[in-house]
Structures are given as C-alpha cells and as structure tokens.
PDB file of C-alpha atoms in Angstrom:
ATOM      1  CA  SER A  41      41.025  19.762 115.591  1.00 46.00           C
ATOM      2  CA  PHE A  42      41.941  18.261 112.219  1.00 43.00           C
ATOM      3  CA  PHE A  43      39.124  20.218 110.567  1.00 44.00           C
ATOM      4  CA  SER A  44      40.416  23.508 112.003  1.00 46.00           C
ATOM      5  CA  VAL A  45      43.950  22.784 110.778  1.00 46.00           C
ATOM      6  CA  VAL A  46      42.712  22.011 107.285  1.00 44.00           C
ATOM      7  CA  MET A  47      40.569  25.168 107.189  1.00 44.00           C
ATOM      8  CA  ALA A  48      43.463  27.288 108.432  1.00 46.00           C
ATOM      9  CA  THR A  49      46.008  25.949 105.951  1.00 49.00           C
ATOM     10  CA  ALA A  50      43.866  25.623 102.821  1.00 50.00           C
ATOM     11  CA  ALA A  51      44.672  28.451 100.403  1.00 55.00           C
ATOM     12  CA  PRO A  52      41.767  30.002  98.513  1.00 62.00           C
ATOM     13  CA  LEU A  53      41.684  29.428  94.767  1.00 66.00           C
ATOM     14  CA  PRO A  54      43.053  32.387  92.788  1.00 77.00           C
ATOM     15  CA  ILE A  55      40.546  34.417  90.791  1.00 84.00           C
ATOM     16  CA  PRO A  56      40.470  32.900  87.303  1.00 88.00           C
ATOM     17  CA  LYS A  57      40.641  34.477  83.898  1.00 93.00           C
ATOM     18  CA  CYS A  58      37.442  34.155  81.864  1.00 95.00           C
ATOM     19  CA  LEU A  59      36.803  33.213  78.234  1.00 97.00           C
ATOM     20  CA  VAL A  60      33.261  33.469  76.854  1.00 97.00           C
ATOM     21  CA  LEU A  61      32.590  31.917  73.439  1.00 98.00           C
ATOM     22  CA  PHE A  62      29.270  33.097  71.971  1.00 97.00           C
ATOM     23  CA  GLY A  63      28.016  31.223  68.921  1.00 95.00           C
ATOM     24  CA  ASP A  64      25.248  33.465  67.592  1.00 91.00           C
ATOM     25  CA  GLY A  65      23.377  30.834  65.570  1.00 88.00           C
ATOM     26  CA  ALA A  66      25.340  27.827  66.821  1.00 89.00           C
ATOM     27  CA  LEU A  67      22.101  25.933  67.489  1.00 88.00           C
ATOM     28  CA  CYS A  68      20.526  26.468  64.081  1.00 83.00           C
ATOM     29  CA  GLU A  69      19.590  23.197  62.391  1.00 66.00           C
ATOM     30  CA  LYS A  70      22.465  23.279  59.905  1.00 63.00           C
ATOM     31  CA  SER A  71      25.149  24.135  62.434  1.00 69.00           C
ATOM     32  CA  SER A  72      24.142  21.828  65.258  1.00 69.00           C
ATOM     33  CA  LYS A  73      24.239  18.552  63.328  1.00 71.00           C
ATOM     34  CA  GLY A  74      27.302  16.469  64.072  1.00 73.00           C
ATOM     35  CA  SER A  75      29.430  15.319  66.978  1.00 81.00           C
ATOM     36  CA  PHE A  76      31.229  17.853  69.155  1.00 92.00           C
ATOM     37  CA  VAL A  77      33.284  15.791  71.570  1.00 95.00           C
ATOM     38  CA  HIS A  78      35.093  18.698  73.236  1.00 96.00           C
ATOM     39  CA  LEU A  79      31.865  20.555  73.960  1.00 96.00           C
ATOM     40  CA  ASP A  80      30.408  17.307  75.300  1.00 95.00           C
ATOM     41  CA  ALA A  81      33.399  16.945  77.635  1.00 96.00           C
ATOM     42  CA  MET A  82      32.971  20.531  78.827  1.00 95.00           C
ATOM     43  CA  VAL A  83      29.272  19.956  79.526  1.00 95.00           C
ATOM     44  CA  LYS A  84      30.104  16.816  81.501  1.00 94.00           C
ATOM     45  CA  ASP A  85      32.682  18.707  83.602  1.00 93.00           C
ATOM     46  CA  GLY A  86      30.523  21.775  84.195  1.00 93.00           C
ATOM     47  CA  CYS A  87      27.058  23.176  84.688  1.00 93.00           C
ATOM     48  CA  SER A  88      24.570  24.446  82.141  1.00 94.00           C
ATOM     49  CA  GLY A  89      21.444  26.548  81.925  1.00 93.00           C
ATOM     50  CA  THR A  90      19.352  28.929  79.839  1.00 94.00           C
ATOM     51  CA  LEU A  91      19.352  32.706  79.359  1.00 95.00           C
ATOM     52  CA  MET A  92      16.044  34.370  78.509  1.00 94.00           C
ATOM     53  CA  LEU A  93      16.000  37.369  76.179  1.00 94.00           C
ATOM     54  CA  ARG A  94      13.582  40.255  75.801  1.00 91.00           C
ATOM     55  CA  GLU A  95      11.302  40.790  72.827  1.00 91.00           C
ATOM     56  CA  TYR A  96      12.933  43.013  70.239  1.00 86.00           C
ATOM     57  CA  ASP A  97      11.903  46.650  70.466  1.00 80.00           C
ATOM     58  CA  ALA A  98      11.059  47.640  66.881  1.00 77.00           C
ATOM     59  CA  SER A  99      11.538  51.311  67.759  1.00 74.00           C
ATOM     60  CA  SER A 100      15.175  50.675  68.655  1.00 72.00           C
ATOM     61  CA  SER A 101      17.891  52.008  66.384  1.00 70.00           C
ATOM     62  CA  SER A 102      20.017  48.901  66.956  1.00 75.00           C
ATOM     63  CA  PRO A 103      19.412  45.651  65.010  1.00 80.00           C
ATOM     64  CA  PRO A 104      18.116  42.549  66.857  1.00 84.00           C
ATOM     65  CA  GLN A 105      21.487  40.811  67.134  1.00 85.00           C
ATOM     66  CA  ILE A 106      22.984  43.922  68.744  1.00 85.00           C
ATOM     67  CA  ALA A 107      20.123  44.112  71.259  1.00 86.00           C
ATOM     68  CA  GLU A 108      20.684  40.452  72.197  1.00 89.00           C
ATOM     69  CA  LEU A 109      24.419  40.928  72.621  1.00 89.00           C
ATOM     70  CA  ALA A 110      23.820  44.064  74.696  1.00 87.00           C
ATOM     71  CA  GLN A 111      21.625  41.998  77.033  1.00 90.00           C
ATOM     72  CA  LEU A 112      24.354  39.388  77.390  1.00 92.00           C
ATOM     73  CA  LEU A 113      26.857  42.131  78.236  1.00 88.00           C
ATOM     74  CA  GLY A 114      24.504  43.700  80.782  1.00 87.00           C
ATOM     75  CA  VAL A 115      24.308  47.060  78.975  1.00 83.00           C
ATOM     76  CA  TYR A 116      20.922  46.653  77.308  1.00 80.00           C
ATOM     77  CA  ASN A 117      19.362  49.757  78.830  1.00 75.00           C
ATOM     78  CA  THR A 118      22.268  52.021  77.939  1.00 68.00           C
ATOM     79  CA  ILE A 119      22.405  50.710  74.359  1.00 65.00           C
ATOM     80  CA  ILE A 120      18.653  51.042  73.830  1.00 62.00           C
ATOM     81  CA  ASN A 121      18.571  54.495  75.439  1.00 59.00           C
ATOM     82  CA  LYS A 122      21.594  55.601  73.374  1.00 58.00           C
ATOM     83  CA  ASP A 123      23.466  56.838  76.449  1.00 55.00           C
ATOM     84  CA  CYS A 124      26.343  54.354  76.451  1.00 58.00           C
ATOM     85  CA  GLU A 125      29.408  56.509  77.030  1.00 63.00           C
ATOM     86  CA  PRO A 126      32.996  55.270  76.610  1.00 62.00           C
ATOM     87  CA  GLY A 127      33.850  53.128  79.623  1.00 68.00           C
ATOM     88  CA  ALA A 128      30.200  52.480  80.579  1.00 71.00           C
ATOM     89  CA  PHE A 129      30.735  48.709  80.764  1.00 77.00           C
ATOM     90  CA  THR A 130      33.907  49.041  82.843  1.00 77.00           C
ATOM     91  CA  LYS A 131      32.213  51.502  85.186  1.00 78.00           C
ATOM     92  CA  LYS A 132      29.105  49.359  85.666  1.00 81.00           C
ATOM     93  CA  PHE A 133      31.129  46.245  86.447  1.00 84.00           C
ATOM     94  CA  ASN A 134      33.682  47.885  88.744  1.00 85.00           C
ATOM     95  CA  ASP A 135      36.683  48.127  86.415  1.00 83.00           C
ATOM     96  CA  LEU A 136      36.172  44.694  84.847  1.00 86.00           C
ATOM     97  CA  LYS A 137      38.312  44.745  81.710  1.00 85.00           C
ATOM     98  CA  LEU A 138      36.719  43.221  78.622  1.00 86.00           C
ATOM     99  CA  ASP A 139      38.431  42.268  75.365  1.00 89.00           C
ATOM    100  CA  PHE A 140      35.766  41.792  72.688  1.00 91.00           C
ATOM    101  CA  PHE A 141      36.303  39.938  69.396  1.00 94.00           C
ATOM    102  CA  THR A 142      33.709  39.491  66.650  1.00 94.00           C
ATOM    103  CA  ASP A 143      33.559  38.241  63.066  1.00 94.00           C
ATOM    104  CA  SER A 144      30.699  40.653  62.309  1.00 92.00           C
ATOM    105  CA  ARG A 145      31.717  44.016  60.877  1.00 90.00           C
ATOM    106  CA  ASP A 146      28.365  45.574  61.823  1.00 86.00           C
ATOM    107  CA  THR A 147      28.686  44.367  65.415  1.00 87.00           C
ATOM    108  CA  HIS A 148      32.277  45.605  65.605  1.00 87.00           C
ATOM    109  CA  THR A 149      31.324  49.041  64.267  1.00 82.00           C
ATOM    110  CA  PHE A 150      28.338  49.385  66.591  1.00 77.00           C
ATOM    111  CA  PHE A 151      30.245  48.469  69.730  1.00 75.00           C
ATOM    112  CA  ARG A 152      33.136  50.750  68.849  1.00 73.00           C
ATOM    113  CA  HIS A 153      30.614  53.583  68.654  1.00 64.00           C
ATOM    114  CA  ALA A 154      28.988  52.424  71.888  1.00 61.00           C
ATOM    115  CA  GLY A 155      32.175  52.897  73.897  1.00 59.00           C
ATOM    116  CA  PHE A 156      33.800  49.442  73.695  1.00 66.00           C
ATOM    117  CA  SER A 157      37.260  50.559  72.621  1.00 61.00           C
ATOM    118  CA  SER A 158      38.572  47.010  72.981  1.00 77.00           C
ATOM    119  CA  SER A 159      36.386  45.661  70.149  1.00 82.00           C
ATOM    120  CA  SER A 160      38.411  43.829  67.482  1.00 90.00           C
ATOM    121  CA  LEU A 161      37.253  42.488  64.106  1.00 92.00           C
ATOM    122  CA  LEU A 162      38.443  38.947  63.411  1.00 93.00           C
ATOM    123  CA  PRO A 163      40.047  38.107  60.057  1.00 88.00           C
ATOM    124  CA  SER A 164      38.241  35.831  57.611  1.00 89.00           C
ATOM    125  CA  PRO A 165      38.257  32.904  57.102  1.00 92.00           C
ATOM    126  CA  ILE A 166      38.510  31.843  60.730  1.00 94.00           C
ATOM    127  CA  VAL A 167      41.086  29.157  61.468  1.00 95.00           C
ATOM    128  CA  PRO A 168      40.500  28.004  65.075  1.00 96.00           C
ATOM    129  CA  SER A 169      44.150  27.237  65.887  1.00 96.00           C
ATOM    130  CA  SER A 170      45.345  30.622  64.573  1.00 95.00           C
ATOM    131  CA  LEU A 171      42.475  32.458  66.248  1.00 95.00           C
ATOM    132  CA  PHE A 172      43.343  30.851  69.564  1.00 97.00           C
ATOM    133  CA  GLU A 173      47.131  31.246  69.434  1.00 96.00           C
ATOM    134  CA  GLN A 174      47.281  34.727  67.889  1.00 94.00           C
ATOM    135  CA  HIS A 175      44.281  36.413  69.497  1.00 93.00           C
ATOM    136  CA  ILE A 176      42.493  34.531  72.259  1.00 95.00           C
ATOM    137  CA  ARG A 177      45.270  32.979  74.342  1.00 96.00           C
ATOM    138  CA  PRO A 178      47.428  36.152  74.610  1.00 95.00           C
ATOM    139  CA  ARG A 179      44.425  38.255  75.622  1.00 94.00           C
ATOM    140  CA  VAL A 180      43.182  35.719  78.175  1.00 94.00           C
ATOM    141  CA  ILE A 181      46.621  35.828  79.801  1.00 94.00           C
ATOM    142  CA  ALA A 182      46.848  39.637  79.725  1.00 92.00           C
ATOM    143  CA  SER A 183      43.229  40.568  80.456  1.00 90.00           C
ATOM    144  CA  GLU A 184      40.440  39.468  82.798  1.00 91.00           C
ATOM    145  CA  LEU A 185      37.558  38.705  80.460  1.00 93.00           C
ATOM    146  CA  VAL A 186      37.641  37.813  76.773  1.00 95.00           C
ATOM    147  CA  LEU A 187      34.404  37.485  74.802  1.00 95.00           C
ATOM    148  CA  VAL A 188      34.473  36.003  71.303  1.00 96.00           C
ATOM    149  CA  HIS A 189      31.296  36.587  69.272  1.00 95.00           C
ATOM    150  CA  LEU A 190      30.858  34.416  66.170  1.00 95.00           C
ATOM    151  CA  GLN A 191      28.174  34.579  63.504  1.00 91.00           C
ATOM    152  CA  ASP A 192      30.060  32.263  61.121  1.00 87.00           C
ATOM    153  CA  GLU A 193      27.827  29.431  59.833  1.00 86.00           C
ATOM    154  CA  ASN A 194      30.396  26.997  61.247  1.00 90.00           C
ATOM    155  CA  SER A 195      30.527  28.707  64.647  1.00 93.00           C
ATOM    156  CA  ILE A 196      29.690  25.528  66.569  1.00 93.00           C
ATOM    157  CA  SER A 197      32.645  23.669  65.011  1.00 94.00           C
ATOM    158  CA  ILE A 198      34.965  26.618  65.613  1.00 95.00           C
ATOM    159  CA  ILE A 199      33.878  26.833  69.248  1.00 96.00           C
ATOM    160  CA  ASN A 200      34.313  23.071  69.677  1.00 96.00           C
ATOM    161  CA  ASP A 201      37.934  23.397  68.527  1.00 97.00           C
ATOM    162  CA  ILE A 202      38.615  26.455  70.706  1.00 97.00           C
ATOM    163  CA  VAL A 203      37.192  24.629  73.744  1.00 97.00           C
ATOM    164  CA  SER A 204      39.682  21.810  73.059  1.00 97.00           C
ATOM    165  CA  LEU A 205      42.602  24.252  72.773  1.00 97.00           C
ATOM    166  CA  SER A 206      41.528  26.155  75.895  1.00 97.00           C
ATOM    167  CA  ARG A 207      41.185  23.021  78.004  1.00 96.00           C
ATOM    168  CA  ALA A 208      44.647  21.897  76.872  1.00 96.00           C
ATOM    169  CA  SER A 209      46.310  25.286  77.441  1.00 96.00           C
ATOM    170  CA  PHE A 210      44.946  26.262  80.856  1.00 95.00           C
ATOM    171  CA  ALA A 211      44.534  24.293  84.070  1.00 89.00           C
ATOM    172  CA  LYS A 212      40.879  23.858  84.978  1.00 83.00           C
ATOM    173  CA  HIS A 213      41.206  26.106  88.036  1.00 87.00           C
ATOM    174  CA  GLU A 214      42.891  28.880  85.991  1.00 92.00           C
ATOM    175  CA  LEU A 215      40.120  29.515  83.486  1.00 94.00           C
ATOM    176  CA  LEU A 216      36.399  30.119  83.785  1.00 95.00           C
ATOM    177  CA  LEU A 217      35.329  28.798  80.389  1.00 97.00           C
ATOM    178  CA  ILE A 218      31.828  29.677  79.181  1.00 97.00           C
ATOM    179  CA  VAL A 219      30.023  28.763  75.965  1.00 97.00           C
ATOM    180  CA  VAL A 220      26.823  30.574  74.978  1.00 97.00           C
ATOM    181  CA  ALA A 221      24.817  29.280  72.015  1.00 95.00           C
ATOM    182  CA  GLY A 222      21.879  30.842  70.193  1.00 94.00           C
ATOM    183  CA  TYR A 223      19.466  29.669  67.522  1.00 91.00           C
ATOM    184  CA  GLY A 224      20.213  32.305  64.880  1.00 86.00           C
ATOM    185  CA  SER A 225      16.506  33.166  64.748  1.00 86.00           C
ATOM    186  CA  SER A 226      14.037  34.697  67.176  1.00 87.00           C
ATOM    187  CA  LYS A 227      11.187  32.362  66.209  1.00 88.00           C
ATOM    188  CA  VAL A 228      12.314  28.912  67.399  1.00 89.00           C
ATOM    189  CA  ASP A 229       9.793  27.371  69.802  1.00 89.00           C
ATOM    190  CA  VAL A 230      11.260  25.488  72.772  1.00 85.00           C
ATOM    191  CA  PRO A 231       8.094  24.182  74.476  1.00 71.00           C
ATOM    192  CA  SER A 232       9.875  21.756  76.829  1.00 75.00           C
ATOM    193  CA  LEU A 233      11.649  24.700  78.448  1.00 76.00           C
ATOM    194  CA  PHE A 234       8.519  25.881  80.229  1.00 68.00           C
ATOM    195  CA  PRO A 235       6.773  23.619  82.749  1.00 62.00           C
ATOM    196  CA  SER A 236       2.991  23.514  82.965  1.00 59.00           C
ATOM    197  CA  PRO A 237       1.651  26.290  85.227  1.00 58.00           C
ATOM    198  CA  SER A 238       1.341  25.228  88.836  1.00 61.00           C
ATOM    199  CA  PRO A 239       0.313  27.089  92.002  1.00 62.00           C
ATOM    200  CA  LEU A 240       3.256  25.373  93.709  1.00 62.00           C
ATOM    201  CA  LEU A 241       5.816  26.829  91.274  1.00 61.00           C
ATOM    202  CA  PRO A 242       7.028  30.276  92.344  1.00 66.00           C
ATOM    203  CA  PRO A 243       7.618  33.006  89.735  1.00 69.00           C
ATOM    204  CA  GLN A 244      10.891  32.287  87.970  1.00 74.00           C
ATOM    205  CA  SER A 245      13.805  34.699  88.296  1.00 77.00           C
ATOM    206  CA  TYR A 246      13.827  35.621  84.612  1.00 83.00           C
ATOM    207  CA  LEU A 247      10.416  37.219  85.101  1.00 78.00           C
ATOM    208  CA  THR A 248      11.746  39.920  87.440  1.00 80.00           C
ATOM    209  CA  LYS A 249      14.539  42.492  87.475  1.00 82.00           C
ATOM    210  CA  ASP A 250      15.401  44.770  90.389  1.00 80.00           C
ATOM    211  CA  GLY A 251      12.285  43.513  92.139  1.00 80.00           C
ATOM    212  CA  LYS A 252       9.949  44.541  89.310  1.00 84.00           C
ATOM    213  CA  PRO A 253       8.126  42.284  86.818  1.00 83.00           C
ATOM    214  CA  VAL A 254       9.663  41.889  83.363  1.00 85.00           C
ATOM    215  CA  THR A 255       6.740  41.833  80.937  1.00 86.00           C
ATOM    216  CA  ASP A 256       8.576  41.558  77.609  1.00 89.00           C
ATOM    217  CA  VAL A 257      10.456  38.250  78.030  1.00 89.00           C
ATOM    218  CA  ARG A 258      10.701  36.454  74.692  1.00 91.00           C
ATOM    219  CA  MET A 259       9.352  32.928  75.048  1.00 89.00           C
ATOM    220  CA  THR A 260      11.127  31.683  71.911  1.00 91.00           C
ATOM    221  CA  SER A 261      14.798  31.209  70.951  1.00 92.00           C
ATOM    222  CA  PRO A 262      16.581  31.575  74.303  1.00 94.00           C
ATOM    223  CA  LEU A 263      20.331  31.258  74.691  1.00 95.00           C
ATOM    224  CA  HIS A 264      21.828  28.140  76.254  1.00 95.00           C
ATOM    225  CA  VAL A 265      24.981  28.434  78.343  1.00 96.00           C
ATOM    226  CA  VAL A 266      27.630  26.055  79.703  1.00 97.00           C
ATOM    227  CA  TYR A 267      30.090  26.964  82.493  1.00 96.00           C
ATOM    228  CA  GLN A 268      33.277  25.125  83.431  1.00 93.00           C
ATOM    229  CA  HIS A 269      35.634  26.081  86.245  1.00 89.00           C
ATOM    230  CA  GLU A 270      36.921  23.593  88.751  1.00 81.00           C
ATOM    231  CA  GLY A 271      36.449  24.776  92.312  1.00 74.00           C
ATOM    232  CA  ILE A 272      33.784  27.390  91.558  1.00 75.00           C
ATOM    233  CA  VAL A 273      31.271  25.884  89.134  1.00 78.00           C
ATOM    234  CA  ARG A 274      29.402  22.820  90.374  1.00 83.00           C
ATOM    235  CA  ARG A 275      28.574  19.900  88.085  1.00 89.00           C
ATOM    236  CA  ASP A 276      25.087  18.914  86.996  1.00 91.00           C
ATOM    237  CA  ASP A 277      23.757  15.791  85.266  1.00 92.00           C
ATOM    238  CA  ALA A 278      24.104  17.024  81.665  1.00 93.00           C
ATOM    239  CA  VAL A 279      26.658  15.036  79.649  1.00 93.00           C
ATOM    240  CA  SER A 280      26.329  16.254  76.055  1.00 92.00           C
ATOM    241  CA  PHE A 281      26.050  19.549  74.208  1.00 93.00           C
ATOM    242  CA  SER A 282      22.487  19.886  72.990  1.00 90.00           C
ATOM    243  CA  ALA A 283      19.616  22.218  73.756  1.00 90.00           C
ATOM    244  CA  GLN A 284      17.411  19.387  74.978  1.00 90.00           C
ATOM    245  CA  GLU A 285      20.109  17.968  77.273  1.00 92.00           C
ATOM    246  CA  ILE A 286      20.673  21.400  78.815  1.00 92.00           C
ATOM    247  CA  ILE A 287      16.928  21.960  79.272  1.00 90.00           C
ATOM    248  CA  ASP A 288      16.350  18.510  80.786  1.00 89.00           C
ATOM    249  CA  LYS A 289      19.449  18.156  82.977  1.00 91.00           C
ATOM    250  CA  GLY A 290      21.068  21.583  83.299  1.00 90.00           C
ATOM    251  CA  GLY A 291      21.476  22.659  86.920  1.00 87.00           C
ATOM    252  CA  ASN A 292      21.299  26.423  86.423  1.00 87.00           C
ATOM    253  CA  GLY A 293      17.710  26.649  85.205  1.00 85.00           C
ATOM    254  CA  CYS A 294      16.607  29.892  83.508  1.00 89.00           C
ATOM    255  CA  ILE A 295      17.775  33.414  84.266  1.00 90.00           C
ATOM    256  CA  LEU A 296      17.389  36.708  82.442  1.00 93.00           C
ATOM    257  CA  ALA A 297      20.225  37.225  79.946  1.00 94.00           C
ATOM    258  CA  GLU A 298      20.850  40.665  81.467  1.00 91.00           C
ATOM    259  CA  HIS A 299      21.920  38.977  84.717  1.00 91.00           C
ATOM    260  CA  PHE A 300      24.584  36.852  83.013  1.00 94.00           C
ATOM    261  CA  MET A 301      27.414  39.383  83.156  1.00 92.00           C
ATOM    262  CA  HIS A 302      26.709  40.198  86.803  1.00 91.00           C
ATOM    263  CA  GLU A 303      27.147  36.495  87.564  1.00 90.00           C
ATOM    264  CA  VAL A 304      30.434  36.426  85.623  1.00 92.00           C
ATOM    265  CA  GLY A 305      31.586  39.587  87.373  1.00 91.00           C
ATOM    266  CA  PHE A 306      30.947  37.965  90.745  1.00 89.00           C
ATOM    267  CA  LYS A 307      33.054  34.929  89.820  1.00 89.00           C
ATOM    268  CA  LEU A 308      35.861  37.299  88.748  1.00 89.00           C
ATOM    269  CA  GLY A 309      35.750  39.238  92.006  1.00 87.00           C
ATOM    270  CA  HIS A 310      34.213  42.446  90.627  1.00 86.00           C
ATOM    271  CA  MET A 311      30.572  42.220  91.671  1.00 84.00           C
ATOM    272  CA  PRO A 312      28.623  41.226  94.784  1.00 83.00           C
ATOM    273  CA  LYS A 313      26.775  37.933  94.678  1.00 76.00           C
ATOM    274  CA  TYR A 314      23.598  38.070  92.645  1.00 66.00           C
ATOM    275  CA  GLY A 315      20.645  35.833  93.498  1.00 60.00           C
ATOM    276  CA  ALA A 316      20.694  32.599  95.487  1.00 56.00           C
TER     277      ALA A 316
END
C-alpha cells in the first residue's frame, strides 16, 4: 500500500545537537521588561512548560544558585551529598558530553571542583555575536550538549540575540534549542501556576520521584522552559515569551527540575523515555 511504501522509505531524523540557554534571573522585573521578538518566535514554534525546584537546604555547603543549577543538570543528590566524582554527569547520562559555559566565577569554580572539567568562564562584558561565533557555535558543532548559564542583569536580551543567531545558523531539525528562565529570587509567588485542589486532579508528576513523594518542592519561583526542535518537539498554543503565557498555554505543564536533563538525554539518544 501507499502507506507501507511511505513508512519504508521515510528516513528517521538524525539525532540533533542541543543548546540550552539558562537565564538565571531572566524573569526578574528589571530584566523581563521589553520586547523579545526572537524568543517570541521560538515560543510560537515550540512547546513550553515549568520546572519545579526544591526548597533550599540551609545545611548544604553549596549556595542556592548552585543547588538550583545542580537540579537542572540532574546531579542534585551528588552535589548535596558531596560525592560528585569527575565524570559523574557523563556516567549518569550514558556518556552524554556536556560543554558548560557560565559568566559566574563562583559557579565556574564550584563545578570545576565537582567534576565538570568542561566548565568554561565567559569573558566580560558579554557581546552576544562574539559569544555565539567564538564559543557557542563551534562547541555545538563539535559536542552533543552545550549549556550556557548567565547571571548577567541583561541575560534575557543576550539570550534573545543568541536565539536569533542559533535559528539563523542551524536548520530547525539540526538543533534542539532550549531556553530556561528563572526569577533571580526564591520568593516570587506564582499563584496562577497551581490550580485549586480537586479530587478529580491526580497528583502532579513534580510531587514524586522514583515512585516516592517529594515533600520539599518549592512553591515559589519556578523555572520556565521553552523547547524548539522540528520533528521532535510538538507545538502548543503559547505565542510569546512571558511567564504568564507559558503558565496559561504551555503544553508541557509542570515537572520536577531534576527530571529535565533525563528528558534532554532521551531526545539526544542517551536515555530511555521518561514519563508519558
């Protein structure tokens, strides 16, 4: 039949490279004012959702921003328990190779000590075109996963420009492009994120891990995330880059931040499917 011929001859899409842009504080009031047309275009072409973080453990030796980043990277337990050996990330995610860039000296130093030998400190001031051409683009081509962590007060504008350069430099099926944005504070209330309790609403996935309840989920200042990759990432109804738009129309809902990297690893062919 025609359907059988099409199925037999259609080649699978190649596994993409992945670029994650993390604006740590990109949603703070000062940073988020303005128009970000390239981020809006990415939202319209992709799918968005929310990542829930854990409450900060005051007994931890790592500062709050390190604990949040460790959750995003899926190595929270090893960082908190101080048993993160060199290569722990690569081992956990089945030889997934990560190139990590940050503009924070403290973050760079911590992750070098935690076994991330690929951690690089970005020069200051950050010029988006130079950052992309000299650092990001070559590593995306040569590596599998590049994560850029920005604490610059203009991080949202920098990310907007890098999204534009990335979309112009790579075909949509070649690059899994992800933007993660935080509030820059742990105390921002987002009441519209949580629906009124209902007996018809099952427990949400961010409330469990490995089949056990997670009791320390932080109900303030989540991270919001946007994914774009033609052929793998479906589209939702969100059309602009804002926390409220992602909450109201994002198709990915809420997941625990610690599950984020497993999801990325699956899309890059390194991990089994996680969740539904």
